[in-house]
XYZ file of C-alpha atoms in Angstrom:
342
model
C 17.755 -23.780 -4.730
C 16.966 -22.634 -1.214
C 15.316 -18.973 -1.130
C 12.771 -16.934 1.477
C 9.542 -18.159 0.067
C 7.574 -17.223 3.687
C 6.407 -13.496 4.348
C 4.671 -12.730 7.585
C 3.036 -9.450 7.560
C 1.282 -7.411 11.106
C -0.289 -4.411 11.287
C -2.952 -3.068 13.663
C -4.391 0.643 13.433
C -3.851 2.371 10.088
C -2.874 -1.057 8.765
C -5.869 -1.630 6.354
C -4.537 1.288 4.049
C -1.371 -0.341 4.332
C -1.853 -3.530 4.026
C -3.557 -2.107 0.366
C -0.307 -0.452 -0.879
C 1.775 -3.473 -0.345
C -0.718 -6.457 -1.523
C -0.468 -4.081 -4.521
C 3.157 -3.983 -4.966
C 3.369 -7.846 -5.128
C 4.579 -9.139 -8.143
C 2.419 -11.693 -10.105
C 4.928 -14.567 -10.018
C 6.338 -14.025 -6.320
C 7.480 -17.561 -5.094
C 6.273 -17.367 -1.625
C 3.420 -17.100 0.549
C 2.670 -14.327 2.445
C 0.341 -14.549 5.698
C -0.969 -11.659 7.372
C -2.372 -10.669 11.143
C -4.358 -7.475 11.581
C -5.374 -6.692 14.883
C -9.588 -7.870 14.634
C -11.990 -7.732 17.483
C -12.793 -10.697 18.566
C -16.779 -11.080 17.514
C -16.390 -9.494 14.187
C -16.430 -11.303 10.487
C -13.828 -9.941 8.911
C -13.715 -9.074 5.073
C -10.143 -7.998 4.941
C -9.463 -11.248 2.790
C -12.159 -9.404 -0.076
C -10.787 -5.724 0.526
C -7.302 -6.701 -0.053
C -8.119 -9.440 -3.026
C -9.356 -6.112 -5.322
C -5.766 -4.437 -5.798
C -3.705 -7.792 -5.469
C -2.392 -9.825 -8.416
C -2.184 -12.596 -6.419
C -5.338 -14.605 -4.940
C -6.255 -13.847 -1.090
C -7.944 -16.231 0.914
C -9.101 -16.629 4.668
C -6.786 -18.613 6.381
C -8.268 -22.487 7.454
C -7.305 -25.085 9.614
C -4.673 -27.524 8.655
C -3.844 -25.715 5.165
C -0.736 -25.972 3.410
C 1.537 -23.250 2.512
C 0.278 -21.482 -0.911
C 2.700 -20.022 -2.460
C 1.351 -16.783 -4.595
C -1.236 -16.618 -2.181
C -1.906 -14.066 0.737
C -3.265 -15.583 3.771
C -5.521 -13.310 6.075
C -5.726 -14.775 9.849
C -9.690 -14.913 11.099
C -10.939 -12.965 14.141
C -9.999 -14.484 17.636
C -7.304 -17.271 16.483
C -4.031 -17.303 16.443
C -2.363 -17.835 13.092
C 0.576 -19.671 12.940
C 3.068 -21.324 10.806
C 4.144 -25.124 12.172
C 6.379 -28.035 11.152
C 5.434 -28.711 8.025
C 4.361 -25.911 6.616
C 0.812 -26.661 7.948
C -1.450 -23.831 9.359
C -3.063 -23.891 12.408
C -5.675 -21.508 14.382
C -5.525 -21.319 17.885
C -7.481 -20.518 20.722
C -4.495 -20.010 22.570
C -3.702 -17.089 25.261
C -3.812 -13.433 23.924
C -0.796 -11.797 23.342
C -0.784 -8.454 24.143
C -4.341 -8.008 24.546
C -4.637 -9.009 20.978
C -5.695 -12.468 18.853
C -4.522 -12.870 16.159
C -1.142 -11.542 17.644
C 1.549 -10.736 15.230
C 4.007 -11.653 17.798
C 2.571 -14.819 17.538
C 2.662 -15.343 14.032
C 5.952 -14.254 13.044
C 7.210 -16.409 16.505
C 5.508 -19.925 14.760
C 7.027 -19.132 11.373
C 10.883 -18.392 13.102
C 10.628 -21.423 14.280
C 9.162 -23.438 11.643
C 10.683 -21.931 8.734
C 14.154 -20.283 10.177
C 15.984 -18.222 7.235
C 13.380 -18.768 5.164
C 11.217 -16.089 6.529
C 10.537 -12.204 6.004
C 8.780 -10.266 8.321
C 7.042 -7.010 7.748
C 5.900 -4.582 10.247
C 2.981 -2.036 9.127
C 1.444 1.195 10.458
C -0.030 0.284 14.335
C 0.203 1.381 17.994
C 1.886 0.194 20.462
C 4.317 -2.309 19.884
C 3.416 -6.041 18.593
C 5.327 -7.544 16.513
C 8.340 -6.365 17.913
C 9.809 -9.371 20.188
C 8.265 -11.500 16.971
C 10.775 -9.662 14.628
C 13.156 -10.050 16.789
C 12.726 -14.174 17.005
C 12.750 -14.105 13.424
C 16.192 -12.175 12.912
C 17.481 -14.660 15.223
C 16.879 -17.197 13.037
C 18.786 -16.186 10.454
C 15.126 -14.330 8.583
C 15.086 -10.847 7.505
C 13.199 -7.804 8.922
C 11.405 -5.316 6.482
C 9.058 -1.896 8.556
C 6.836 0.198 6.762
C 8.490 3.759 7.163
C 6.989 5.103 10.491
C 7.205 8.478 8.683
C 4.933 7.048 6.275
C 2.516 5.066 8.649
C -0.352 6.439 10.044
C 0.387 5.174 13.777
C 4.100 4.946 13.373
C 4.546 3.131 16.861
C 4.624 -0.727 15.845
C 7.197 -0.484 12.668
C 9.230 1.877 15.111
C 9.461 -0.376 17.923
C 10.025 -3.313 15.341
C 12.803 -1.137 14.031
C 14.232 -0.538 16.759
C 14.264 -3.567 18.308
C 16.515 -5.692 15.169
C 18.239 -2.873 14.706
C 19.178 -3.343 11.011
C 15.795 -3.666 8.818
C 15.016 -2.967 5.552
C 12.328 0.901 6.003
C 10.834 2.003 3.483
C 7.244 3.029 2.293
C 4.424 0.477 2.445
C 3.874 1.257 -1.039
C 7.677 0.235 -2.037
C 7.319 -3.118 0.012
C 5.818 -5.017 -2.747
C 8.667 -4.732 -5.136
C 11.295 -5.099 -2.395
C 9.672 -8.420 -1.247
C 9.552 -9.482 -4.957
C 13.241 -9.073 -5.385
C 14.370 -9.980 -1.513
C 12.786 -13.885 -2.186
C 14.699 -14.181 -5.293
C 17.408 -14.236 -3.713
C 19.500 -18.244 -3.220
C 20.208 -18.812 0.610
C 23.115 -21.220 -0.252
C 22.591 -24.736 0.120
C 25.801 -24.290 3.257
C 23.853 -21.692 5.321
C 23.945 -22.306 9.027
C 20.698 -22.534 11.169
C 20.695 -21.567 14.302
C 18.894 -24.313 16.754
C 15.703 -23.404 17.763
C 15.799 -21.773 21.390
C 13.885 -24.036 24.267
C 11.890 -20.653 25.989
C 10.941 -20.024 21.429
C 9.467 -23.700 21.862
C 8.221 -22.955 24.740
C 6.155 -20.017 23.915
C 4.847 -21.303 20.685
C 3.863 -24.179 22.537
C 1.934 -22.008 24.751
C 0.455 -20.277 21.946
C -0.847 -23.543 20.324
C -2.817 -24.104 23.543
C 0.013 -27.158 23.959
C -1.673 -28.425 27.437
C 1.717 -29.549 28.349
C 3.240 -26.652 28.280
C 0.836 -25.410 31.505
C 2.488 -28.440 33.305
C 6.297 -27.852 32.517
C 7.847 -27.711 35.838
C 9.869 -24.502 34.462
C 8.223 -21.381 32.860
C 10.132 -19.037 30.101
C 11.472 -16.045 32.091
C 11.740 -15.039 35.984
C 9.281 -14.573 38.558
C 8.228 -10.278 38.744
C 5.456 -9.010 41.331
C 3.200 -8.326 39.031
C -0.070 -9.644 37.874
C -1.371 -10.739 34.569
C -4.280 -8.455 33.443
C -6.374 -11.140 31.887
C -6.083 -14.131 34.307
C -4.549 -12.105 38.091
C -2.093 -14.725 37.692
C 1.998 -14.523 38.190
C 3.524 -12.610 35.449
C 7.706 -13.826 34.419
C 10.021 -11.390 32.850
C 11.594 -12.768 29.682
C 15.003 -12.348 29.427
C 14.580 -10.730 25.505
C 17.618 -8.841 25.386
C 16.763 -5.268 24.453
C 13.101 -6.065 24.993
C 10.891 -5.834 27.928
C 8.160 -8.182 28.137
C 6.356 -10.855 30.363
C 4.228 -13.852 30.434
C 1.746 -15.600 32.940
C 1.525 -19.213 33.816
C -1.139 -19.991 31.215
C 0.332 -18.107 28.306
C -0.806 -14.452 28.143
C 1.783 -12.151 27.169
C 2.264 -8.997 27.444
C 5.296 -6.139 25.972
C 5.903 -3.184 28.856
C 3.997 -1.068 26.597
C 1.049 -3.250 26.092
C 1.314 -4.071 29.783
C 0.980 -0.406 31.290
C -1.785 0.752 28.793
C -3.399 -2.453 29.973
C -3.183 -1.106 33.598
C -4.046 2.401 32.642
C -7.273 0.891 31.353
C -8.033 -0.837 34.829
C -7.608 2.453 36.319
C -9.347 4.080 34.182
C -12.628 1.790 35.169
C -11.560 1.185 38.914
C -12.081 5.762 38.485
C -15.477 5.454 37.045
C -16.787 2.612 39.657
C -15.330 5.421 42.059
C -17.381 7.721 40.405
C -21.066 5.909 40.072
C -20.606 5.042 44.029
C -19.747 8.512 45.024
C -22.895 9.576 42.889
C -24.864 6.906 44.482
C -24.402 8.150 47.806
C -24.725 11.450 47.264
C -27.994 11.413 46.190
C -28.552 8.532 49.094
C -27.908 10.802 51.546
C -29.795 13.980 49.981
C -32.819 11.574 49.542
C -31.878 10.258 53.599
C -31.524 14.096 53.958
C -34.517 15.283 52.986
C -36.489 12.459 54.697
C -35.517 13.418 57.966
C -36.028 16.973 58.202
C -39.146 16.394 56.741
C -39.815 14.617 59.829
C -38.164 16.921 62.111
C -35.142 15.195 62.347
C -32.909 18.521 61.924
C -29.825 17.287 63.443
C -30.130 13.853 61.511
C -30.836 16.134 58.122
C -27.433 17.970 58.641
C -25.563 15.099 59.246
C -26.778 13.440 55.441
C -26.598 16.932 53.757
C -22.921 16.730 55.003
C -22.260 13.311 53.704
C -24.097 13.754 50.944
C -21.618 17.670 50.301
C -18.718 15.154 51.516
C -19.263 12.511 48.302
C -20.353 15.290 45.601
C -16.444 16.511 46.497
C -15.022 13.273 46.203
C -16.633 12.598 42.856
C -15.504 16.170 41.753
C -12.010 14.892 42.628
C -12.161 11.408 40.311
C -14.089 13.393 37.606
C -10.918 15.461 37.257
C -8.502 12.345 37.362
C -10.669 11.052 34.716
C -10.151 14.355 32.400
C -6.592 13.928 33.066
C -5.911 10.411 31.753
C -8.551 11.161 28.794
C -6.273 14.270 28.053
C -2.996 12.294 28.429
C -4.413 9.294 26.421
C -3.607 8.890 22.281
C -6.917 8.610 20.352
C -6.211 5.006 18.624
C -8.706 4.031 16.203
C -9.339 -0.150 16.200
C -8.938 -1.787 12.688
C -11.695 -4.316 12.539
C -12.928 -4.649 8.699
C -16.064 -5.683 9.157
Protein backbone atom coordinates (compact mmCIF):
# COMPACT_ATOMS: atom_id res chain seq x y z
CA UNK A 1 0.00 0.00 0.00
CA UNK A 2 1.32 3.27 -1.37
CA UNK A 3 1.10 6.25 1.31
CA UNK A 4 3.18 9.81 1.95
CA UNK A 5 5.94 8.40 4.03
CA UNK A 6 8.37 11.73 3.12
CA UNK A 7 7.91 15.08 5.18
CA UNK A 8 10.10 18.01 4.32
CA UNK A 9 10.00 20.64 6.87
CA UNK A 10 11.74 24.71 6.45
CA UNK A 11 11.77 27.26 8.69
CA UNK A 12 14.19 30.17 9.20
CA UNK A 13 13.66 32.96 12.00
CA UNK A 14 11.33 31.97 14.83
CA UNK A 15 11.59 28.43 13.47
CA UNK A 16 13.54 26.81 16.43
CA UNK A 17 10.36 27.28 18.73
CA UNK A 18 8.55 25.84 16.01
CA UNK A 19 10.26 23.34 14.87
CA UNK A 20 9.82 22.21 18.98
CA UNK A 21 5.97 22.19 18.90
CA UNK A 22 5.76 20.03 15.89
CA UNK A 23 8.76 17.37 16.53
CA UNK A 24 6.50 17.12 19.61
CA UNK A 25 3.29 16.43 18.01
CA UNK A 26 4.77 13.43 16.06
CA UNK A 27 3.33 10.33 16.79
CA UNK A 28 5.60 7.43 17.99
CA UNK A 29 4.82 5.03 15.13
CA UNK A 30 4.64 7.68 12.15
CA UNK A 31 5.67 5.71 8.92
CA UNK A 32 7.75 8.30 7.33
CA UNK A 33 10.73 10.30 7.54
CA UNK A 34 10.76 13.70 8.06
CA UNK A 35 13.88 15.98 7.01
CA UNK A 36 14.24 19.40 8.04
CA UNK A 37 16.23 22.80 6.75
CA UNK A 38 16.61 25.72 9.14
CA UNK A 39 18.22 28.60 7.85
CA UNK A 40 22.16 28.12 9.70
CA UNK A 41 25.05 30.41 9.14
CA UNK A 42 27.39 29.03 7.35
CA UNK A 43 30.53 28.57 10.02
CA UNK A 44 28.39 27.51 12.85
CA UNK A 45 27.99 23.74 14.46
CA UNK A 46 24.69 23.37 14.81
CA UNK A 47 22.93 21.47 17.77
CA UNK A 48 19.44 21.71 16.48
CA UNK A 49 19.60 17.80 15.92
CA UNK A 50 20.07 17.63 20.24
CA UNK A 51 17.49 20.58 20.95
CA UNK A 52 14.84 19.02 18.97
CA UNK A 53 15.74 15.14 20.03
CA UNK A 54 14.52 16.25 23.93
CA UNK A 55 10.64 16.71 23.15
CA UNK A 56 10.52 14.17 20.13
CA UNK A 57 9.34 10.55 20.39
CA UNK A 58 11.06 9.79 17.53
CA UNK A 59 15.07 9.68 17.22
CA UNK A 60 16.79 12.90 15.50
CA UNK A 61 19.92 12.67 13.86
CA UNK A 62 22.31 15.00 11.75
CA UNK A 63 21.84 14.35 8.34
CA UNK A 64 25.14 12.38 6.47
CA UNK A 65 26.22 11.75 3.18
CA UNK A 66 24.79 8.97 1.18
CA UNK A 67 22.13 7.90 4.00
CA UNK A 68 19.07 6.15 3.38
CA UNK A 69 15.68 7.28 4.13
CA UNK A 70 14.80 6.50 8.01
CA UNK A 71 11.62 6.25 8.48
CA UNK A 72 10.59 7.42 12.28
CA UNK A 73 13.47 9.47 12.13
CA UNK A 74 13.88 13.37 11.81
CA UNK A 75 16.69 14.42 9.73
CA UNK A 76 18.33 17.92 10.54
CA UNK A 77 20.41 19.34 7.37
CA UNK A 78 24.19 20.58 8.59
CA UNK A 79 25.38 24.19 8.20
CA UNK A 80 26.44 25.24 4.56
CA UNK A 81 25.05 22.06 2.48
CA UNK A 82 22.32 21.59 0.73
CA UNK A 83 20.05 18.77 1.82
CA UNK A 84 18.37 16.92 -0.58
CA UNK A 85 16.32 13.97 -1.32
CA UNK A 86 17.56 11.91 -4.74
CA UNK A 87 16.65 8.79 -6.72
CA UNK A 88 16.70 6.35 -4.44
CA UNK A 89 15.88 7.64 -1.50
CA UNK A 90 19.61 8.42 -0.87
CA UNK A 91 20.70 11.75 0.83
CA UNK A 92 23.09 13.92 -0.39
CA UNK A 93 24.87 17.33 0.89
CA UNK A 94 25.83 19.75 -1.46
CA UNK A 95 28.05 22.47 -1.92
CA UNK A 96 25.96 23.67 -4.52
CA UNK A 97 24.90 27.51 -5.29
CA UNK A 98 22.92 29.35 -2.48
CA UNK A 99 19.50 29.79 -2.89
CA UNK A 100 18.27 32.79 -1.76
CA UNK A 101 21.17 33.85 0.11
CA UNK A 102 20.67 30.80 2.18
CA UNK A 103 22.37 26.98 2.44
CA UNK A 104 20.67 24.75 3.42
CA UNK A 105 17.77 26.27 1.26
CA UNK A 106 14.37 24.93 1.85
CA UNK A 107 13.58 25.62 -1.67
CA UNK A 108 16.10 23.29 -2.32
CA UNK A 109 15.08 20.58 -0.27
CA UNK A 110 11.53 20.30 -0.82
CA UNK A 111 12.60 20.82 -4.92
CA UNK A 112 14.99 17.29 -4.60
CA UNK A 113 12.24 15.45 -2.73
CA UNK A 114 9.28 16.63 -5.61
CA UNK A 115 11.23 15.19 -7.79
CA UNK A 116 12.47 12.15 -6.24
CA UNK A 117 9.56 11.16 -4.34
CA UNK A 118 6.42 12.88 -6.35
CA UNK A 119 3.01 12.23 -4.32
CA UNK A 120 4.72 10.80 -1.79
CA UNK A 121 5.79 13.97 -0.19
CA UNK A 122 4.46 16.59 2.48
CA UNK A 123 5.83 19.78 2.85
CA UNK A 124 5.65 22.05 5.81
CA UNK A 125 6.35 25.64 5.96
CA UNK A 126 7.28 27.17 9.58
CA UNK A 127 7.57 30.64 11.14
CA UNK A 128 10.49 32.71 8.86
CA UNK A 129 11.04 35.91 6.82
CA UNK A 130 10.99 36.43 3.64
CA UNK A 131 9.88 33.88 1.46
CA UNK A 132 11.85 30.38 0.94
CA UNK A 133 10.24 27.64 0.55
CA UNK A 134 7.67 29.05 -1.42
CA UNK A 135 8.55 28.12 -5.26
CA UNK A 136 9.70 24.63 -3.33
CA UNK A 137 6.01 24.12 -2.18
CA UNK A 138 4.93 24.94 -5.12
CA UNK A 139 7.18 22.09 -7.11
CA UNK A 140 5.94 19.78 -4.67
CA UNK A 141 2.05 20.42 -5.21
CA UNK A 142 2.85 19.93 -8.72
CA UNK A 143 3.75 16.69 -8.20
CA UNK A 144 0.85 15.49 -6.97
CA UNK A 145 2.44 16.11 -2.80
CA UNK A 146 0.57 17.99 -0.30
CA UNK A 147 1.27 21.43 1.30
CA UNK A 148 0.84 21.90 5.16
CA UNK A 149 1.97 26.11 6.75
CA UNK A 150 2.29 26.77 10.22
CA UNK A 151 -0.53 29.46 10.85
CA UNK A 152 1.24 32.84 10.09
CA UNK A 153 -1.04 34.12 12.90
CA UNK A 154 0.68 31.77 15.03
CA UNK A 155 4.36 32.18 13.73
CA UNK A 156 6.60 34.49 15.03
CA UNK A 157 7.79 35.92 11.47
CA UNK A 158 4.67 35.00 9.63
CA UNK A 159 6.27 35.89 6.12
CA UNK A 160 7.58 32.35 4.82
CA UNK A 161 4.27 30.10 5.70
CA UNK A 162 2.35 33.20 4.14
CA UNK A 163 4.09 33.35 0.98
CA UNK A 164 4.06 29.40 0.94
CA UNK A 165 0.35 29.78 1.42
CA UNK A 166 -0.20 31.84 -0.89
CA UNK A 167 1.64 30.61 -3.47
CA UNK A 168 -0.34 26.67 -3.64
CA UNK A 169 -3.18 28.23 -2.84
CA UNK A 170 -4.99 25.33 -1.09
CA UNK A 171 -2.76 24.09 2.05
CA UNK A 172 -3.51 22.56 5.03
CA UNK A 173 -2.84 26.07 8.12
CA UNK A 174 -2.93 25.42 11.18
CA UNK A 175 -0.79 25.87 14.44
CA UNK A 176 2.73 24.45 14.57
CA UNK A 177 1.68 22.81 17.61
CA UNK A 178 -1.36 20.89 15.72
CA UNK A 179 1.11 19.80 12.84
CA UNK A 180 2.28 16.78 14.56
CA UNK A 181 -1.02 15.04 14.77
CA UNK A 182 -2.13 16.23 11.32
CA UNK A 183 1.08 14.74 9.75
CA UNK A 184 0.41 11.52 11.78
CA UNK A 185 -2.98 11.06 10.29
CA UNK A 186 -2.23 12.79 6.61
CA UNK A 187 0.60 9.66 5.95
CA UNK A 188 -1.90 7.14 6.86
CA UNK A 189 -3.60 7.79 4.31
CA UNK A 190 -3.40 4.87 0.83
CA UNK A 191 -2.46 6.88 -2.42
CA UNK A 192 -4.10 4.14 -4.62
CA UNK A 193 -1.98 1.85 -6.36
CA UNK A 194 -3.80 3.83 -9.98
CA UNK A 195 -2.64 7.37 -9.02
CA UNK A 196 -1.21 9.34 -11.88
CA UNK A 197 2.31 11.00 -11.69
CA UNK A 198 2.93 13.78 -13.31
CA UNK A 199 6.46 13.60 -15.38
CA UNK A 200 9.05 15.35 -13.88
CA UNK A 201 9.46 18.94 -15.55
CA UNK A 202 13.02 19.40 -17.60
CA UNK A 203 13.75 23.31 -15.99
CA UNK A 204 12.74 20.89 -12.08
CA UNK A 205 15.74 18.65 -13.43
CA UNK A 206 17.41 21.26 -14.32
CA UNK A 207 17.55 23.16 -11.17
CA UNK A 208 18.13 20.25 -8.94
CA UNK A 209 20.84 19.47 -11.10
CA UNK A 210 22.22 22.79 -10.46
CA UNK A 211 21.75 22.42 -6.90
CA UNK A 212 23.74 19.10 -6.75
CA UNK A 213 26.70 21.06 -8.14
CA UNK A 214 25.84 18.70 -11.49
CA UNK A 215 28.96 20.27 -13.56
CA UNK A 216 26.95 19.59 -16.57
CA UNK A 217 24.37 21.50 -15.89
CA UNK A 218 26.90 24.86 -16.14
CA UNK A 219 27.47 23.58 -19.77
CA UNK A 220 23.78 23.00 -21.00
CA UNK A 221 23.53 25.08 -24.01
CA UNK A 222 19.97 26.29 -22.55
CA UNK A 223 19.42 27.77 -19.01
CA UNK A 224 15.87 27.44 -17.00
CA UNK A 225 14.10 30.79 -17.55
CA UNK A 226 14.73 34.07 -19.82
CA UNK A 227 17.43 36.43 -19.99
CA UNK A 228 16.46 39.87 -17.39
CA UNK A 229 19.07 42.88 -17.00
CA UNK A 230 19.87 42.17 -13.89
CA UNK A 231 22.79 40.85 -12.01
CA UNK A 232 23.25 38.04 -9.63
CA UNK A 233 24.29 39.37 -6.15
CA UNK A 234 26.70 36.63 -5.32
CA UNK A 235 28.59 35.97 -8.62
CA UNK A 236 27.68 39.76 -10.98
CA UNK A 237 26.67 37.23 -13.35
CA UNK A 238 23.34 37.17 -15.79
CA UNK A 239 20.31 36.59 -13.80
CA UNK A 240 17.02 34.46 -15.98
CA UNK A 241 13.49 34.93 -14.94
CA UNK A 242 11.74 31.62 -14.34
CA UNK A 243 8.63 31.32 -15.80
CA UNK A 244 6.95 29.99 -12.11
CA UNK A 245 3.55 30.92 -12.72
CA UNK A 246 2.37 33.06 -9.82
CA UNK A 247 5.95 33.31 -8.62
CA UNK A 248 8.66 35.70 -9.29
CA UNK A 249 12.04 34.45 -9.14
CA UNK A 250 15.47 34.17 -11.01
CA UNK A 251 18.60 32.28 -11.42
CA UNK A 252 22.27 32.95 -12.66
CA UNK A 253 24.35 30.88 -14.95
CA UNK A 254 26.04 28.94 -12.15
CA UNK A 255 23.01 28.23 -10.03
CA UNK A 256 22.28 30.98 -7.47
CA UNK A 257 18.79 31.71 -7.05
CA UNK A 258 17.08 34.16 -5.90
CA UNK A 259 12.80 34.92 -5.10
CA UNK A 260 11.95 38.93 -5.89
CA UNK A 261 11.84 39.26 -2.27
CA UNK A 262 15.09 37.69 -1.44
CA UNK A 263 16.47 39.48 -4.48
CA UNK A 264 15.62 43.23 -3.47
CA UNK A 265 16.58 42.81 0.28
CA UNK A 266 19.73 41.42 -1.26
CA UNK A 267 20.17 44.78 -3.14
CA UNK A 268 19.01 46.86 -0.26
CA UNK A 269 21.94 45.31 1.59
CA UNK A 270 24.49 46.42 -1.22
CA UNK A 271 23.18 49.78 -0.80
CA UNK A 272 23.19 49.81 2.40
CA UNK A 273 27.27 49.19 2.35
CA UNK A 274 27.90 51.07 -1.05
CA UNK A 275 26.16 54.25 1.82
CA UNK A 276 28.64 53.52 4.47
CA UNK A 277 31.86 53.30 1.98
CA UNK A 278 30.21 56.77 0.99
CA UNK A 279 30.34 57.66 4.37
CA UNK A 280 34.10 56.58 5.67
CA UNK A 281 35.42 58.48 2.32
CA UNK A 282 33.50 61.59 2.93
CA UNK A 283 34.93 61.39 6.61
CA UNK A 284 38.29 60.72 5.25
CA UNK A 285 38.46 63.77 3.38
CA UNK A 286 37.09 65.90 5.59
CA UNK A 287 39.46 65.59 8.06
CA UNK A 288 42.17 65.44 4.95
CA UNK A 289 41.45 68.65 4.09
CA UNK A 290 41.09 70.22 7.76
CA UNK A 291 44.52 68.55 8.48
CA UNK A 292 45.68 70.12 4.57
CA UNK A 293 43.80 73.15 6.07
CA UNK A 294 45.44 73.79 8.94
CA UNK A 295 48.91 73.08 7.43
CA UNK A 296 48.77 75.81 5.18
CA UNK A 297 47.69 78.67 7.09
CA UNK A 298 50.06 77.69 9.46
CA UNK A 299 52.43 78.49 6.85
CA UNK A 300 50.80 81.48 5.58
CA UNK A 301 49.13 79.96 2.92
CA UNK A 302 45.66 81.86 3.67
CA UNK A 303 44.14 81.54 0.36
CA UNK A 304 45.27 77.76 0.10
CA UNK A 305 43.72 77.32 3.92
CA UNK A 306 40.25 78.57 2.66
CA UNK A 307 40.17 76.60 -0.21
CA UNK A 308 40.64 73.02 2.18
CA UNK A 309 38.38 74.48 4.98
CA UNK A 310 35.83 74.67 2.05
CA UNK A 311 36.36 71.19 0.85
CA UNK A 312 36.77 69.95 3.93
CA UNK A 313 32.76 72.10 5.00
CA UNK A 314 31.87 70.66 1.34
CA UNK A 315 32.42 66.65 2.48
CA UNK A 316 31.19 67.08 6.29
CA UNK A 317 27.70 68.06 4.19
CA UNK A 318 27.85 65.28 1.99
CA UNK A 319 28.37 62.79 4.78
CA UNK A 320 25.48 64.56 6.71
CA UNK A 321 23.43 63.73 3.59
CA UNK A 322 24.33 59.65 3.48
CA UNK A 323 24.15 59.59 7.35
CA UNK A 324 20.48 60.48 6.91
CA UNK A 325 19.89 57.92 3.97
CA UNK A 326 21.38 55.50 6.27
CA UNK A 327 18.71 56.36 9.22
CA UNK A 328 16.16 56.02 6.63
CA UNK A 329 16.72 52.46 5.38
CA UNK A 330 17.59 51.41 9.18
CA UNK A 331 14.07 52.93 10.02
CA UNK A 332 12.35 51.28 7.00
CA UNK A 333 14.18 47.92 7.61
CA UNK A 334 12.31 44.79 9.76
CA UNK A 335 14.54 43.75 12.71
CA UNK A 336 14.98 39.85 11.68
CA UNK A 337 16.67 37.86 14.16
CA UNK A 338 19.05 34.84 12.40
CA UNK A 339 18.27 31.26 13.73
CA UNK A 340 21.64 29.65 14.04
CA UNK A 341 21.53 27.03 17.13
CA UNK A 342 24.75 26.98 17.99
Amino acid sequence: MAHRDVIVVGASAGGVEALRDLVSGLPADLPAAVLVVLHLPAGSRSALARVLDRPSALPVRSATEGDRLARGTVTVAVPNRHLLLTEGDRLTLSLGPRENGHRPSVDALFRSAAQAAGPRVIGVVLSGALDDGAAGMLAITSRGGIAVVQDPADALYPSMPRNARDAVGAAHVLPAAAIGELLGRLTADDLGDDMQVAPVPLDMQMENAMAQLDGESWGAESHPGDPVPLTCPDCHGPLFRIPDGVLHRFRCLVGHAWSAESLAAQHTSAVEGALWMALRTLEEKAELSRSMAARATAAGHDLSGRTFHERADDAHQAAVLVRDLLERAARDTPLVAEDGVA
